[in-house]
Amino acid sequence: MSLTAEEERLTLAAARAVGTVVAGVDLLPRPGGGYYVLEVNAVPGWRALGRATGTDVAGEIIRSLTPHEPCASF
C-alpha cells in the first residue's frame, strides 16, 4: 500500500506540527473528500506495521537516523 500525494503531504505536515522526526499518523477519510488527522503518535507501536509490510520498522528507523559514515573506535 502506498500513500497518495495528499496523504503524504498531510502526514508530513502533522509530524512537523508536533516536532517529531518519526511518527505514526492516523488519517480518517472525510465524507466529502479529504481527511481528518485523528492523532500523531511520536512513539507509535510498530508490530502491526512490521507484520503487514514484512519490514523491520525499528531497524529502518535506526538506519535512517544513524550517520552513514563509520564511527571511530573508542
PDB file of N, CA, C, O and CB in Angstrom:
ATOM      1  N   MET A   1       0.850  -1.174   0.000  1.00  0.00           N
ATOM      2  CA  MET A   1       0.000   0.000   0.000  1.00  0.00           C
ATOM      3  C   MET A   1       0.895   1.237   0.000  1.00  0.00           C
ATOM      4  O   MET A   1       1.886   1.289   0.729  1.00  0.00           O
ATOM      5  CB  MET A   1      -0.967  -0.002   1.225  1.00  0.00           C
ATOM      6  N   SER A   2       0.557   2.203  -0.795  1.00  0.00           N
ATOM      7  CA  SER A   2       1.329   3.449  -0.822  1.00  0.00           C
ATOM      8  C   SER A   2       0.384   4.627  -0.593  1.00  0.00           C
ATOM      9  O   SER A   2      -0.826   4.529  -0.799  1.00  0.00           O
ATOM     10  CB  SER A   2       2.094   3.607  -2.177  1.00  0.00           C
ATOM     11  N   LEU A   3       0.971   5.738  -0.164  1.00  0.00           N
ATOM     12  CA  LEU A   3       0.184   6.935   0.110  1.00  0.00           C
ATOM     13  C   LEU A   3      -0.047   7.742  -1.155  1.00  0.00           C
ATOM     14  O   LEU A   3       0.788   7.749  -2.060  1.00  0.00           O
ATOM     15  CB  LEU A   3       0.873   7.797   1.159  1.00  0.00           C
ATOM     16  N   THR A   4      -1.166   8.408  -1.211  1.00  0.00           N
ATOM     17  CA  THR A   4      -1.377   9.377  -2.280  1.00  0.00           C
ATOM     18  C   THR A   4      -0.550  10.616  -1.952  1.00  0.00           C
ATOM     19  O   THR A   4      -0.044  10.741  -0.837  1.00  0.00           O
ATOM     20  CB  THR A   4      -2.902   9.732  -2.445  1.00  0.00           C
ATOM     21  N   ALA A   5      -0.407  11.515  -2.889  1.00  0.00           N
ATOM     22  CA  ALA A   5       0.335  12.756  -2.648  1.00  0.00           C
ATOM     23  C   ALA A   5      -0.307  13.556  -1.523  1.00  0.00           C
ATOM     24  O   ALA A   5       0.404  14.137  -0.703  1.00  0.00           O
ATOM     25  CB  ALA A   5       0.404  13.606  -3.929  1.00  0.00           C
ATOM     26  N   GLU A   6      -1.630  13.600  -1.466  1.00  0.00           N
ATOM     27  CA  GLU A   6      -2.335  14.327  -0.411  1.00  0.00           C
ATOM     28  C   GLU A   6      -2.119  13.682   0.957  1.00  0.00           C
ATOM     29  O   GLU A   6      -1.894  14.384   1.943  1.00  0.00           O
ATOM     30  CB  GLU A   6      -3.828  14.393  -0.724  1.00  0.00           C
ATOM     31  N   GLU A   7      -2.185  12.352   1.023  1.00  0.00           N
ATOM     32  CA  GLU A   7      -1.946  11.649   2.288  1.00  0.00           C
ATOM     33  C   GLU A   7      -0.521  11.894   2.781  1.00  0.00           C
ATOM     34  O   GLU A   7      -0.304  12.134   3.969  1.00  0.00           O
ATOM     35  CB  GLU A   7      -2.199  10.135   2.121  1.00  0.00           C
ATOM     36  N   GLU A   8       0.429  11.833   1.885  1.00  0.00           N
ATOM     37  CA  GLU A   8       1.825  12.080   2.259  1.00  0.00           C
ATOM     38  C   GLU A   8       2.011  13.509   2.767  1.00  0.00           C
ATOM     39  O   GLU A   8       2.676  13.728   3.779  1.00  0.00           O
ATOM     40  CB  GLU A   8       2.756  11.820   1.061  1.00  0.00           C
ATOM     41  N   ARG A   9       1.430  14.472   2.071  1.00  0.00           N
ATOM     42  CA  ARG A   9       1.540  15.877   2.481  1.00  0.00           C
ATOM     43  C   ARG A   9       0.964  16.073   3.881  1.00  0.00           C
ATOM     44  O   ARG A   9       1.574  16.730   4.724  1.00  0.00           O
ATOM     45  CB  ARG A   9       0.814  16.795   1.472  1.00  0.00           C
ATOM     46  N   LEU A  10      -0.215  15.498   4.123  1.00  0.00           N
ATOM     47  CA  LEU A  10      -0.864  15.628   5.430  1.00  0.00           C
ATOM     48  C   LEU A  10      -0.060  14.975   6.548  1.00  0.00           C
ATOM     49  O   LEU A  10       0.118  15.564   7.614  1.00  0.00           O
ATOM     50  CB  LEU A  10      -2.249  15.020   5.381  1.00  0.00           C
ATOM     51  N   THR A  11       0.423  13.762   6.307  1.00  0.00           N
ATOM     52  CA  THR A  11       1.163  13.067   7.358  1.00  0.00           C
ATOM     53  C   THR A  11       2.467  13.782   7.691  1.00  0.00           C
ATOM     54  O   THR A  11       2.831  13.886   8.862  1.00  0.00           O
ATOM     55  CB  THR A  11       1.451  11.631   6.939  1.00  0.00           C
ATOM     56  N   LEU A  12       3.171  14.272   6.682  1.00  0.00           N
ATOM     57  CA  LEU A  12       4.415  15.004   6.943  1.00  0.00           C
ATOM     58  C   LEU A  12       4.135  16.319   7.664  1.00  0.00           C
ATOM     59  O   LEU A  12       4.873  16.693   8.575  1.00  0.00           O
ATOM     60  CB  LEU A  12       5.166  15.274   5.629  1.00  0.00           C
ATOM     61  N   ALA A  13       3.083  17.018   7.267  1.00  0.00           N
ATOM     62  CA  ALA A  13       2.726  18.277   7.937  1.00  0.00           C
ATOM     63  C   ALA A  13       2.326  18.020   9.387  1.00  0.00           C
ATOM     64  O   ALA A  13       2.681  18.802  10.269  1.00  0.00           O
ATOM     65  CB  ALA A  13       1.575  18.987   7.186  1.00  0.00           C
ATOM     66  N   ALA A  14       1.598  16.946   9.649  1.00  0.00           N
ATOM     67  CA  ALA A  14       1.185  16.616  11.014  1.00  0.00           C
ATOM     68  C   ALA A  14       2.398  16.278  11.885  1.00  0.00           C
ATOM     69  O   ALA A  14       2.474  16.712  13.034  1.00  0.00           O
ATOM     70  CB  ALA A  14       0.194  15.436  11.005  1.00  0.00           C
ATOM     71  N   ALA A  15       3.338  15.513  11.350  1.00  0.00           N
ATOM     72  CA  ALA A  15       4.544  15.169  12.101  1.00  0.00           C
ATOM     73  C   ALA A  15       5.369  16.419  12.399  1.00  0.00           C
ATOM     74  O   ALA A  15       5.883  16.577  13.506  1.00  0.00           O
ATOM     75  CB  ALA A  15       5.391  14.146  11.321  1.00  0.00           C
ATOM     76  N   ARG A  16       5.494  17.305  11.410  1.00  0.00           N
ATOM     77  CA  ARG A  16       6.229  18.564  11.626  1.00  0.00           C
ATOM     78  C   ARG A  16       5.537  19.436  12.670  1.00  0.00           C
ATOM     79  O   ARG A  16       6.198  20.093  13.474  1.00  0.00           O
ATOM     80  CB  ARG A  16       6.364  19.341  10.304  1.00  0.00           C
ATOM     81  N   ALA A  17       4.213  19.439  12.654  1.00  0.00           N
ATOM     82  CA  ALA A  17       3.452  20.291  13.575  1.00  0.00           C
ATOM     83  C   ALA A  17       3.710  19.942  15.038  1.00  0.00           C
ATOM     84  O   ALA A  17       3.661  20.817  15.903  1.00  0.00           O
ATOM     85  CB  ALA A  17       1.967  20.176  13.280  1.00  0.00           C
ATOM     86  N   VAL A  18       3.981  18.678  15.314  1.00  0.00           N
ATOM     87  CA  VAL A  18       4.269  18.285  16.696  1.00  0.00           C
ATOM     88  C   VAL A  18       5.766  18.153  16.950  1.00  0.00           C
ATOM     89  O   VAL A  18       6.178  17.804  18.057  1.00  0.00           O
ATOM     90  CB  VAL A  18       3.575  16.970  17.021  1.00  0.00           C
ATOM     91  N   GLY A  19       6.577  18.427  15.943  1.00  0.00           N
ATOM     92  CA  GLY A  19       8.024  18.449  16.118  1.00  0.00           C
ATOM     93  C   GLY A  19       8.685  17.096  16.244  1.00  0.00           C
ATOM     94  O   GLY A  19       9.695  16.969  16.936  1.00  0.00           O
ATOM     95  N   THR A  20       8.145  16.084  15.594  1.00  0.00           N
ATOM     96  CA  THR A  20       8.745  14.753  15.669  1.00  0.00           C
ATOM     97  C   THR A  20       9.384  14.363  14.342  1.00  0.00           C
ATOM     98  O   THR A  20       8.921  14.756  13.271  1.00  0.00           O
ATOM     99  CB  THR A  20       7.694  13.715  16.068  1.00  0.00           C
ATOM    100  N   VAL A  21      10.448  13.591  14.434  1.00  0.00           N
ATOM    101  CA  VAL A  21      11.135  13.113  13.238  1.00  0.00           C
ATOM    102  C   VAL A  21      10.462  11.852  12.716  1.00  0.00           C
ATOM    103  O   VAL A  21      10.357  11.649  11.507  1.00  0.00           O
ATOM    104  CB  VAL A  21      12.624  12.846  13.533  1.00  0.00           C
ATOM    105  N   VAL A  22      10.010  11.010  13.631  1.00  0.00           N
ATOM    106  CA  VAL A  22       9.342   9.762  13.290  1.00  0.00           C
ATOM    107  C   VAL A  22       7.986   9.769  13.992  1.00  0.00           C
ATOM    108  O   VAL A  22       7.903  10.077  15.181  1.00  0.00           O
ATOM    109  CB  VAL A  22      10.205   8.505  13.706  1.00  0.00           C
ATOM    110  N   ALA A  23       6.938   9.434  13.271  1.00  0.00           N
ATOM    111  CA  ALA A  23       5.609   9.452  13.878  1.00  0.00           C
ATOM    112  C   ALA A  23       4.684   8.477  13.164  1.00  0.00           C
ATOM    113  O   ALA A  23       4.875   8.141  11.995  1.00  0.00           O
ATOM    114  CB  ALA A  23       5.017  10.869  13.845  1.00  0.00           C
ATOM    115  N   GLY A  24       3.695   8.046  13.894  1.00  0.00           N
ATOM    116  CA  GLY A  24       2.574   7.326  13.309  1.00  0.00           C
ATOM    117  C   GLY A  24       1.419   8.308  13.227  1.00  0.00           C
ATOM    118  O   GLY A  24       1.017   8.883  14.239  1.00  0.00           O
ATOM    119  N   VAL A  25       0.888   8.500  12.042  1.00  0.00           N
ATOM    120  CA  VAL A  25      -0.196   9.481  11.850  1.00  0.00           C
ATOM    121  C   VAL A  25      -1.438   8.725  11.394  1.00  0.00           C
ATOM    122  O   VAL A  25      -1.413   8.002  10.398  1.00  0.00           O
ATOM    123  CB  VAL A  25       0.205  10.596  10.801  1.00  0.00           C
ATOM    124  N   ASP A  26      -2.517   8.906  12.136  1.00  0.00           N
ATOM    125  CA  ASP A  26      -3.777   8.254  11.795  1.00  0.00           C
ATOM    126  C   ASP A  26      -4.663   9.229  11.027  1.00  0.00           C
ATOM    127  O   ASP A  26      -4.985  10.311  11.520  1.00  0.00           O
ATOM    128  CB  ASP A  26      -4.499   7.745  13.069  1.00  0.00           C
ATOM    129  N   LEU A  27      -5.051   8.836   9.817  1.00  0.00           N
ATOM    130  CA  LEU A  27      -5.936   9.645   8.974  1.00  0.00           C
ATOM    131  C   LEU A  27      -7.286   8.953   8.844  1.00  0.00           C
ATOM    132  O   LEU A  27      -7.367   7.726   8.788  1.00  0.00           O
ATOM    133  CB  LEU A  27      -5.308   9.883   7.572  1.00  0.00           C
ATOM    134  N   LEU A  28      -8.335   9.750   8.798  1.00  0.00           N
ATOM    135  CA  LEU A  28      -9.686   9.234   8.584  1.00  0.00           C
ATOM    136  C   LEU A  28     -10.286   9.990   7.404  1.00  0.00           C
ATOM    137  O   LEU A  28     -10.330  11.220   7.423  1.00  0.00           O
ATOM    138  CB  LEU A  28     -10.578   9.386   9.875  1.00  0.00           C
ATOM    139  N   PRO A  29     -10.755   9.268   6.367  1.00  0.00           N
ATOM    140  CA  PRO A  29     -11.356   9.955   5.219  1.00  0.00           C
ATOM    141  C   PRO A  29     -12.595  10.750   5.635  1.00  0.00           C
ATOM    142  O   PRO A  29     -13.405  10.282   6.435  1.00  0.00           O
ATOM    143  CB  PRO A  29     -11.726   8.941   4.125  1.00  0.00           C
ATOM    144  N   ARG A  30     -12.729  11.952   5.085  1.00  0.00           N
ATOM    145  CA  ARG A  30     -13.909  12.785   5.337  1.00  0.00           C
ATOM    146  C   ARG A  30     -14.988  12.420   4.323  1.00  0.00           C
ATOM    147  O   ARG A  30     -14.667  12.078   3.185  1.00  0.00           O
ATOM    148  CB  ARG A  30     -13.558  14.310   5.253  1.00  0.00           C
ATOM    149  N   PRO A  31     -16.243  12.486   4.707  1.00  0.00           N
ATOM    150  CA  PRO A  31     -17.332  12.129   3.792  1.00  0.00           C
ATOM    151  C   PRO A  31     -17.323  12.917   2.483  1.00  0.00           C
ATOM    152  O   PRO A  31     -17.643  12.355   1.436  1.00  0.00           O
ATOM    153  CB  PRO A  31     -18.650  12.335   4.479  1.00  0.00           C
ATOM    154  N   GLY A  32     -16.970  14.187   2.511  1.00  0.00           N
ATOM    155  CA  GLY A  32     -16.977  15.000   1.302  1.00  0.00           C
ATOM    156  C   GLY A  32     -15.643  15.048   0.583  1.00  0.00           C
ATOM    157  O   GLY A  32     -15.473  15.825  -0.356  1.00  0.00           O
ATOM    158  N   GLY A  33     -14.693  14.224   1.012  1.00  0.00           N
ATOM    159  CA  GLY A  33     -13.349  14.231   0.438  1.00  0.00           C
ATOM    160  C   GLY A  33     -12.357  14.835   1.419  1.00  0.00           C
ATOM    161  O   GLY A  33     -12.743  15.582   2.318  1.00  0.00           O
ATOM    162  N   GLY A  34     -11.121  14.525   1.252  1.00  0.00           N
ATOM    163  CA  GLY A  34     -10.097  14.981   2.171  1.00  0.00           C
ATOM    164  C   GLY A  34     -10.000  14.053   3.371  1.00  0.00           C
ATOM    165  O   GLY A  34     -10.576  12.965   3.376  1.00  0.00           O
ATOM    166  N   TYR A  35      -9.272  14.488   4.378  1.00  0.00           N
ATOM    167  CA  TYR A  35      -9.016  13.648   5.547  1.00  0.00           C
ATOM    168  C   TYR A  35      -9.073  14.442   6.834  1.00  0.00           C
ATOM    169  O   TYR A  35      -8.849  15.652   6.851  1.00  0.00           O
ATOM    170  CB  TYR A  35      -7.669  12.973   5.425  1.00  0.00           C
ATOM    171  N   TYR A  36      -9.379  13.731   7.920  1.00  0.00           N
ATOM    172  CA  TYR A  36      -9.188  14.234   9.269  1.00  0.00           C
ATOM    173  C   TYR A  36      -7.883  13.622   9.775  1.00  0.00           C
ATOM    174  O   TYR A  36      -7.620  12.445   9.532  1.00  0.00           O
ATOM    175  CB  TYR A  36     -10.415  13.880  10.213  1.00  0.00           C
ATOM    176  N   VAL A  37      -7.072  14.399  10.468  1.00  0.00           N
ATOM    177  CA  VAL A  37      -5.918  13.837  11.171  1.00  0.00           C
ATOM    178  C   VAL A  37      -6.411  13.514  12.576  1.00  0.00           C
ATOM    179  O   VAL A  37      -6.716  14.418  13.354  1.00  0.00           O
ATOM    180  CB  VAL A  37      -4.670  14.839  11.190  1.00  0.00           C
ATOM    181  N   LEU A  38      -6.489  12.229  12.900  1.00  0.00           N
ATOM    182  CA  LEU A  38      -7.017  11.808  14.197  1.00  0.00           C
ATOM    183  C   LEU A  38      -5.990  11.949  15.306  1.00  0.00           C
ATOM    184  O   LEU A  38      -6.296  12.463  16.382  1.00  0.00           O
ATOM    185  CB  LEU A  38      -7.494  10.375  14.126  1.00  0.00           C
ATOM    186  N   GLU A  39      -4.784  11.497  15.048  1.00  0.00           N
ATOM    187  CA  GLU A  39      -3.737  11.604  16.057  1.00  0.00           C
ATOM    188  C   GLU A  39      -2.370  11.454  15.416  1.00  0.00           C
ATOM    189  O   GLU A  39      -2.216  10.893  14.331  1.00  0.00           O
ATOM    190  CB  GLU A  39      -3.931  10.551  17.153  1.00  0.00           C
ATOM    191  N   VAL A  40      -1.382  11.977  16.131  1.00  0.00           N
ATOM    192  CA  VAL A  40       0.014  11.848  15.732  1.00  0.00           C
ATOM    193  C   VAL A  40       0.731  11.212  16.917  1.00  0.00           C
ATOM    194  O   VAL A  40       0.781  11.792  18.002  1.00  0.00           O
ATOM    195  CB  VAL A  40       0.657  13.249  15.327  1.00  0.00           C
ATOM    196  N   ASN A  41       1.277  10.033  16.710  1.00  0.00           N
ATOM    197  CA  ASN A  41       1.962   9.298  17.769  1.00  0.00           C
ATOM    198  C   ASN A  41       3.466   9.437  17.601  1.00  0.00           C
ATOM    199  O   ASN A  41       4.035   8.928  16.637  1.00  0.00           O
ATOM    200  CB  ASN A  41       1.551   7.811  17.760  1.00  0.00           C
ATOM    201  N   ALA A  42       4.112  10.126  18.539  1.00  0.00           N
ATOM    202  CA  ALA A  42       5.562  10.282  18.479  1.00  0.00           C
ATOM    203  C   ALA A  42       6.273   8.969  18.781  1.00  0.00           C
ATOM    204  O   ALA A  42       7.416   8.772  18.370  1.00  0.00           O
ATOM    205  CB  ALA A  42       6.020  11.361  19.456  1.00  0.00           C
ATOM    206  N   VAL A  43       5.599   8.069  19.499  1.00  0.00           N
ATOM    207  CA  VAL A  43       6.173   6.767  19.814  1.00  0.00           C
ATOM    208  C   VAL A  43       5.121   5.692  19.490  1.00  0.00           C
ATOM    209  O   VAL A  43       4.564   5.060  20.388  1.00  0.00           O
ATOM    210  CB  VAL A  43       6.626   6.693  21.325  1.00  0.00           C
ATOM    211  N   PRO A  44       4.868   5.502  18.204  1.00  0.00           N
ATOM    212  CA  PRO A  44       3.842   4.530  17.826  1.00  0.00           C
ATOM    213  C   PRO A  44       4.341   3.091  17.974  1.00  0.00           C
ATOM    214  O   PRO A  44       5.544   2.836  18.011  1.00  0.00           O
ATOM    215  CB  PRO A  44       3.391   4.778  16.390  1.00  0.00           C
ATOM    216  N   GLY A  45       3.400   2.169  18.056  1.00  0.00           N
ATOM    217  CA  GLY A  45       3.749   0.754  18.046  1.00  0.00           C
ATOM    218  C   GLY A  45       3.987   0.301  16.613  1.00  0.00           C
ATOM    219  O   GLY A  45       3.225   0.657  15.714  1.00  0.00           O
ATOM    220  N   TRP A  46       5.036  -0.478  16.396  1.00  0.00           N
ATOM    221  CA  TRP A  46       5.404  -0.860  15.031  1.00  0.00           C
ATOM    222  C   TRP A  46       5.117  -2.325  14.714  1.00  0.00           C
ATOM    223  O   TRP A  46       5.334  -2.749  13.579  1.00  0.00           O
ATOM    224  CB  TRP A  46       6.862  -0.581  14.806  1.00  0.00           C
ATOM    225  N   ARG A  47       4.647  -3.095  15.659  1.00  0.00           N
ATOM    226  CA  ARG A  47       4.473  -4.540  15.412  1.00  0.00           C
ATOM    227  C   ARG A  47       3.511  -4.819  14.259  1.00  0.00           C
ATOM    228  O   ARG A  47       3.839  -5.578  13.347  1.00  0.00           O
ATOM    229  CB  ARG A  47       3.964  -5.230  16.676  1.00  0.00           C
ATOM    230  N   ALA A  48       2.340  -4.217  14.295  1.00  0.00           N
ATOM    231  CA  ALA A  48       1.354  -4.483  13.231  1.00  0.00           C
ATOM    232  C   ALA A  48       1.868  -3.996  11.881  1.00  0.00           C
ATOM    233  O   ALA A  48       1.690  -4.675  10.869  1.00  0.00           O
ATOM    234  CB  ALA A  48       0.005  -3.803  13.558  1.00  0.00           C
ATOM    235  N   LEU A  49       2.498  -2.835  11.857  1.00  0.00           N
ATOM    236  CA  LEU A  49       3.049  -2.317  10.600  1.00  0.00           C
ATOM    237  C   LEU A  49       4.131  -3.244  10.072  1.00  0.00           C
ATOM    238  O   LEU A  49       4.181  -3.525   8.875  1.00  0.00           O
ATOM    239  CB  LEU A  49       3.615  -0.897  10.796  1.00  0.00           C
ATOM    240  N   GLY A  50       4.990  -3.717  10.951  1.00  0.00           N
ATOM    241  CA  GLY A  50       6.055  -4.636  10.541  1.00  0.00           C
ATOM    242  C   GLY A  50       5.490  -5.917   9.948  1.00  0.00           C
ATOM    243  O   GLY A  50       5.964  -6.389   8.915  1.00  0.00           O
ATOM    244  N   ARG A  51       4.483  -6.477  10.597  1.00  0.00           N
ATOM    245  CA  ARG A  51       3.850  -7.704  10.078  1.00  0.00           C
ATOM    246  C   ARG A  51       3.173  -7.452   8.741  1.00  0.00           C
ATOM    247  O   ARG A  51       3.278  -8.268   7.825  1.00  0.00           O
ATOM    248  CB  ARG A  51       2.824  -8.249  11.084  1.00  0.00           C
ATOM    249  N   ALA A  52       2.482  -6.327   8.625  1.00  0.00           N
ATOM    250  CA  ALA A  52       1.738  -6.027   7.394  1.00  0.00           C
ATOM    251  C   ALA A  52       2.662  -5.760   6.210  1.00  0.00           C
ATOM    252  O   ALA A  52       2.323  -6.073   5.069  1.00  0.00           O
ATOM    253  CB  ALA A  52       0.831  -4.825   7.612  1.00  0.00           C
ATOM    254  N   THR A  53       3.826  -5.183   6.483  1.00  0.00           N
ATOM    255  CA  THR A  53       4.729  -4.803   5.386  1.00  0.00           C
ATOM    256  C   THR A  53       5.915  -5.740   5.219  1.00  0.00           C
ATOM    257  O   THR A  53       6.624  -5.666   4.216  1.00  0.00           O
ATOM    258  CB  THR A  53       5.238  -3.410   5.610  1.00  0.00           C
ATOM    259  N   GLY A  54       6.140  -6.632   6.201  1.00  0.00           N
ATOM    260  CA  GLY A  54       7.303  -7.508   6.148  1.00  0.00           C
ATOM    261  C   GLY A  54       8.602  -6.737   6.332  1.00  0.00           C
ATOM    262  O   GLY A  54       9.652  -7.156   5.845  1.00  0.00           O
ATOM    263  N   THR A  55       8.530  -5.615   7.032  1.00  0.00           N
ATOM    264  CA  THR A  55       9.683  -4.734   7.222  1.00  0.00           C
ATOM    265  C   THR A  55      10.054  -4.666   8.693  1.00  0.00           C
ATOM    266  O   THR A  55       9.180  -4.658   9.560  1.00  0.00           O
ATOM    267  CB  THR A  55       9.390  -3.322   6.680  1.00  0.00           C
ATOM    268  N   ASP A  56      11.358  -4.617   8.975  1.00  0.00           N
ATOM    269  CA  ASP A  56      11.836  -4.353  10.329  1.00  0.00           C
ATOM    270  C   ASP A  56      11.780  -2.840  10.510  1.00  0.00           C
ATOM    271  O   ASP A  56      12.763  -2.143  10.256  1.00  0.00           O
ATOM    272  CB  ASP A  56      13.304  -4.926  10.569  1.00  0.00           C
ATOM    273  N   VAL A  57      10.631  -2.333  10.948  1.00  0.00           N
ATOM    274  CA  VAL A  57      10.388  -0.891  11.015  1.00  0.00           C
ATOM    275  C   VAL A  57      11.382  -0.211  11.950  1.00  0.00           C
ATOM    276  O   VAL A  57      11.979   0.802  11.588  1.00  0.00           O
ATOM    277  CB  VAL A  57       8.953  -0.610  11.479  1.00  0.00           C
ATOM    278  N   ALA A  58      11.564  -0.759  13.147  1.00  0.00           N
ATOM    279  CA  ALA A  58      12.503  -0.147  14.095  1.00  0.00           C
ATOM    280  C   ALA A  58      13.909  -0.102  13.505  1.00  0.00           C
ATOM    281  O   ALA A  58      14.601   0.907  13.638  1.00  0.00           O
ATOM    282  CB  ALA A  58      12.512  -0.925  15.430  1.00  0.00           C
ATOM    283  N   GLY A  59      14.331  -1.159  12.868  1.00  0.00           N
ATOM    284  CA  GLY A  59      15.651  -1.195  12.238  1.00  0.00           C
ATOM    285  C   GLY A  59      15.784  -0.151  11.142  1.00  0.00           C
ATOM    286  O   GLY A  59      16.823   0.499  11.026  1.00  0.00           O
ATOM    287  N   GLU A  60      14.744   0.016  10.340  1.00  0.00           N
ATOM    288  CA  GLU A  60      14.771   1.022   9.275  1.00  0.00           C
ATOM    289  C   GLU A  60      14.839   2.431   9.849  1.00  0.00           C
ATOM    290  O   GLU A  60      15.535   3.290   9.307  1.00  0.00           O
ATOM    291  CB  GLU A  60      13.538   0.883   8.377  1.00  0.00           C
ATOM    292  N   ILE A  61      14.129   2.672  10.932  1.00  0.00           N
ATOM    293  CA  ILE A  61      14.177   3.986  11.570  1.00  0.00           C
ATOM    294  C   ILE A  61      15.581   4.268  12.090  1.00  0.00           C
ATOM    295  O   ILE A  61      16.126   5.351  11.875  1.00  0.00           O
ATOM    296  CB  ILE A  61      13.151   4.073  12.719  1.00  0.00           C
ATOM    297  N   ILE A  62      16.164   3.286  12.774  1.00  0.00           N
ATOM    298  CA  ILE A  62      17.522   3.466  13.291  1.00  0.00           C
ATOM    299  C   ILE A  62      18.491   3.729  12.158  1.00  0.00           C
ATOM    300  O   ILE A  62      19.332   4.621  12.261  1.00  0.00           O
ATOM    301  CB  ILE A  62      17.968   2.238  14.091  1.00  0.00           C
ATOM    302  N   ARG A  63      18.390   2.963  11.070  1.00  0.00           N
ATOM    303  CA  ARG A  63      19.288   3.177   9.922  1.00  0.00           C
ATOM    304  C   ARG A  63      19.108   4.566   9.317  1.00  0.00           C
ATOM    305  O   ARG A  63      20.082   5.179   8.881  1.00  0.00           O
ATOM    306  CB  ARG A  63      19.042   2.110   8.847  1.00  0.00           C
ATOM    307  N   SER A  64      17.884   5.066   9.285  1.00  0.00           N
ATOM    308  CA  SER A  64      17.645   6.379   8.683  1.00  0.00           C
ATOM    309  C   SER A  64      18.150   7.513   9.564  1.00  0.00           C
ATOM    310  O   SER A  64      18.450   8.596   9.062  1.00  0.00           O
ATOM    311  CB  SER A  64      16.165   6.567   8.408  1.00  0.00           C
ATOM    312  N   LEU A  65      18.247   7.282  10.870  1.00  0.00           N
ATOM    313  CA  LEU A  65      18.687   8.326  11.800  1.00  0.00           C
ATOM    314  C   LEU A  65      20.168   8.232  12.146  1.00  0.00           C
ATOM    315  O   LEU A  65      20.715   9.135  12.778  1.00  0.00           O
ATOM    316  CB  LEU A  65      17.875   8.255  13.067  1.00  0.00           C
ATOM    317  N   THR A  66      20.817   7.154  11.738  1.00  0.00           N
ATOM    318  CA  THR A  66      22.217   6.928  12.065  1.00  0.00           C
ATOM    319  C   THR A  66      23.091   7.441  10.929  1.00  0.00           C
ATOM    320  O   THR A  66      22.802   7.189   9.759  1.00  0.00           O
ATOM    321  CB  THR A  66      22.487   5.428  12.331  1.00  0.00           C
ATOM    322  N   PRO A  67      24.164   8.164  11.268  1.00  0.00           N
ATOM    323  CA  PRO A  67      25.080   8.611  10.206  1.00  0.00           C
ATOM    324  C   PRO A  67      25.600   7.407   9.410  1.00  0.00           C
ATOM    325  O   PRO A  67      25.804   6.325   9.960  1.00  0.00           O
ATOM    326  CB  PRO A  67      26.272   9.414  10.811  1.00  0.00           C
ATOM    327  N   HIS A  68      25.803   7.612   8.138  1.00  0.00           N
ATOM    328  CA  HIS A  68      26.236   6.513   7.277  1.00  0.00           C
ATOM    329  C   HIS A  68      27.743   6.360   7.240  1.00  0.00           C
ATOM    330  O   HIS A  68      28.256   5.421   6.633  1.00  0.00           O
ATOM    331  CB  HIS A  68      25.720   6.719   5.879  1.00  0.00           C
ATOM    332  N   GLU A  69      28.454   7.263   7.878  1.00  0.00           N
ATOM    333  CA  GLU A  69      29.906   7.149   7.959  1.00  0.00           C
ATOM    334  C   GLU A  69      30.253   6.207   9.109  1.00  0.00           C
ATOM    335  O   GLU A  69      29.567   6.202  10.131  1.00  0.00           O
ATOM    336  CB  GLU A  69      30.576   8.552   8.157  1.00  0.00           C
ATOM    337  N   PRO A  70      31.315   5.408   8.951  1.00  0.00           N
ATOM    338  CA  PRO A  70      31.721   4.538  10.053  1.00  0.00           C
ATOM    339  C   PRO A  70      32.105   5.367  11.280  1.00  0.00           C
ATOM    340  O   PRO A  70      32.724   6.424  11.157  1.00  0.00           O
ATOM    341  CB  PRO A  70      32.898   3.640   9.626  1.00  0.00           C
ATOM    342  N   CYS A  71      31.736   4.881  12.445  1.00  0.00           N
ATOM    343  CA  CYS A  71      32.070   5.565  13.693  1.00  0.00           C
ATOM    344  C   CYS A  71      33.502   5.206  14.107  1.00  0.00           C
ATOM    345  O   CYS A  71      33.972   4.099  13.846  1.00  0.00           O
ATOM    346  CB  CYS A  71      31.060   5.187  14.817  1.00  0.00           C
ATOM    347  N   ALA A  72      34.170   6.129  14.738  1.00  0.00           N
ATOM    348  CA  ALA A  72      35.522   5.889  15.246  1.00  0.00           C
ATOM    349  C   ALA A  72      35.451   4.941  16.432  1.00  0.00           C
ATOM    350  O   ALA A  72      34.491   4.968  17.203  1.00  0.00           O
ATOM    351  CB  ALA A  72      36.214   7.221  15.650  1.00  0.00           C
ATOM    352  N   SER A  73      36.455   4.119  16.571  1.00  0.00           N
ATOM    353  CA  SER A  73      36.539   3.203  17.718  1.00  0.00           C
ATOM    354  C   SER A  73      37.019   3.986  18.939  1.00  0.00           C
ATOM    355  O   SER A  73      37.804   4.925  18.810  1.00  0.00           O
ATOM    356  CB  SER A  73      37.502   1.999  17.415  1.00  0.00           C
ATOM    357  N   PHE A  74      36.553   3.603  20.101  1.00  0.00           N
ATOM    358  CA  PHE A  74      36.978   4.259  21.337  1.00  0.00           C
ATOM    359  C   PHE A  74      37.939   3.386  22.082  1.00  0.00           C
ATOM    360  O   PHE A  74      38.413   3.764  23.153  1.00  0.00           O
ATOM    361  CB  PHE A  74      35.787   4.596  22.218  1.00  0.00           C
TER     362      PHE A  74
END
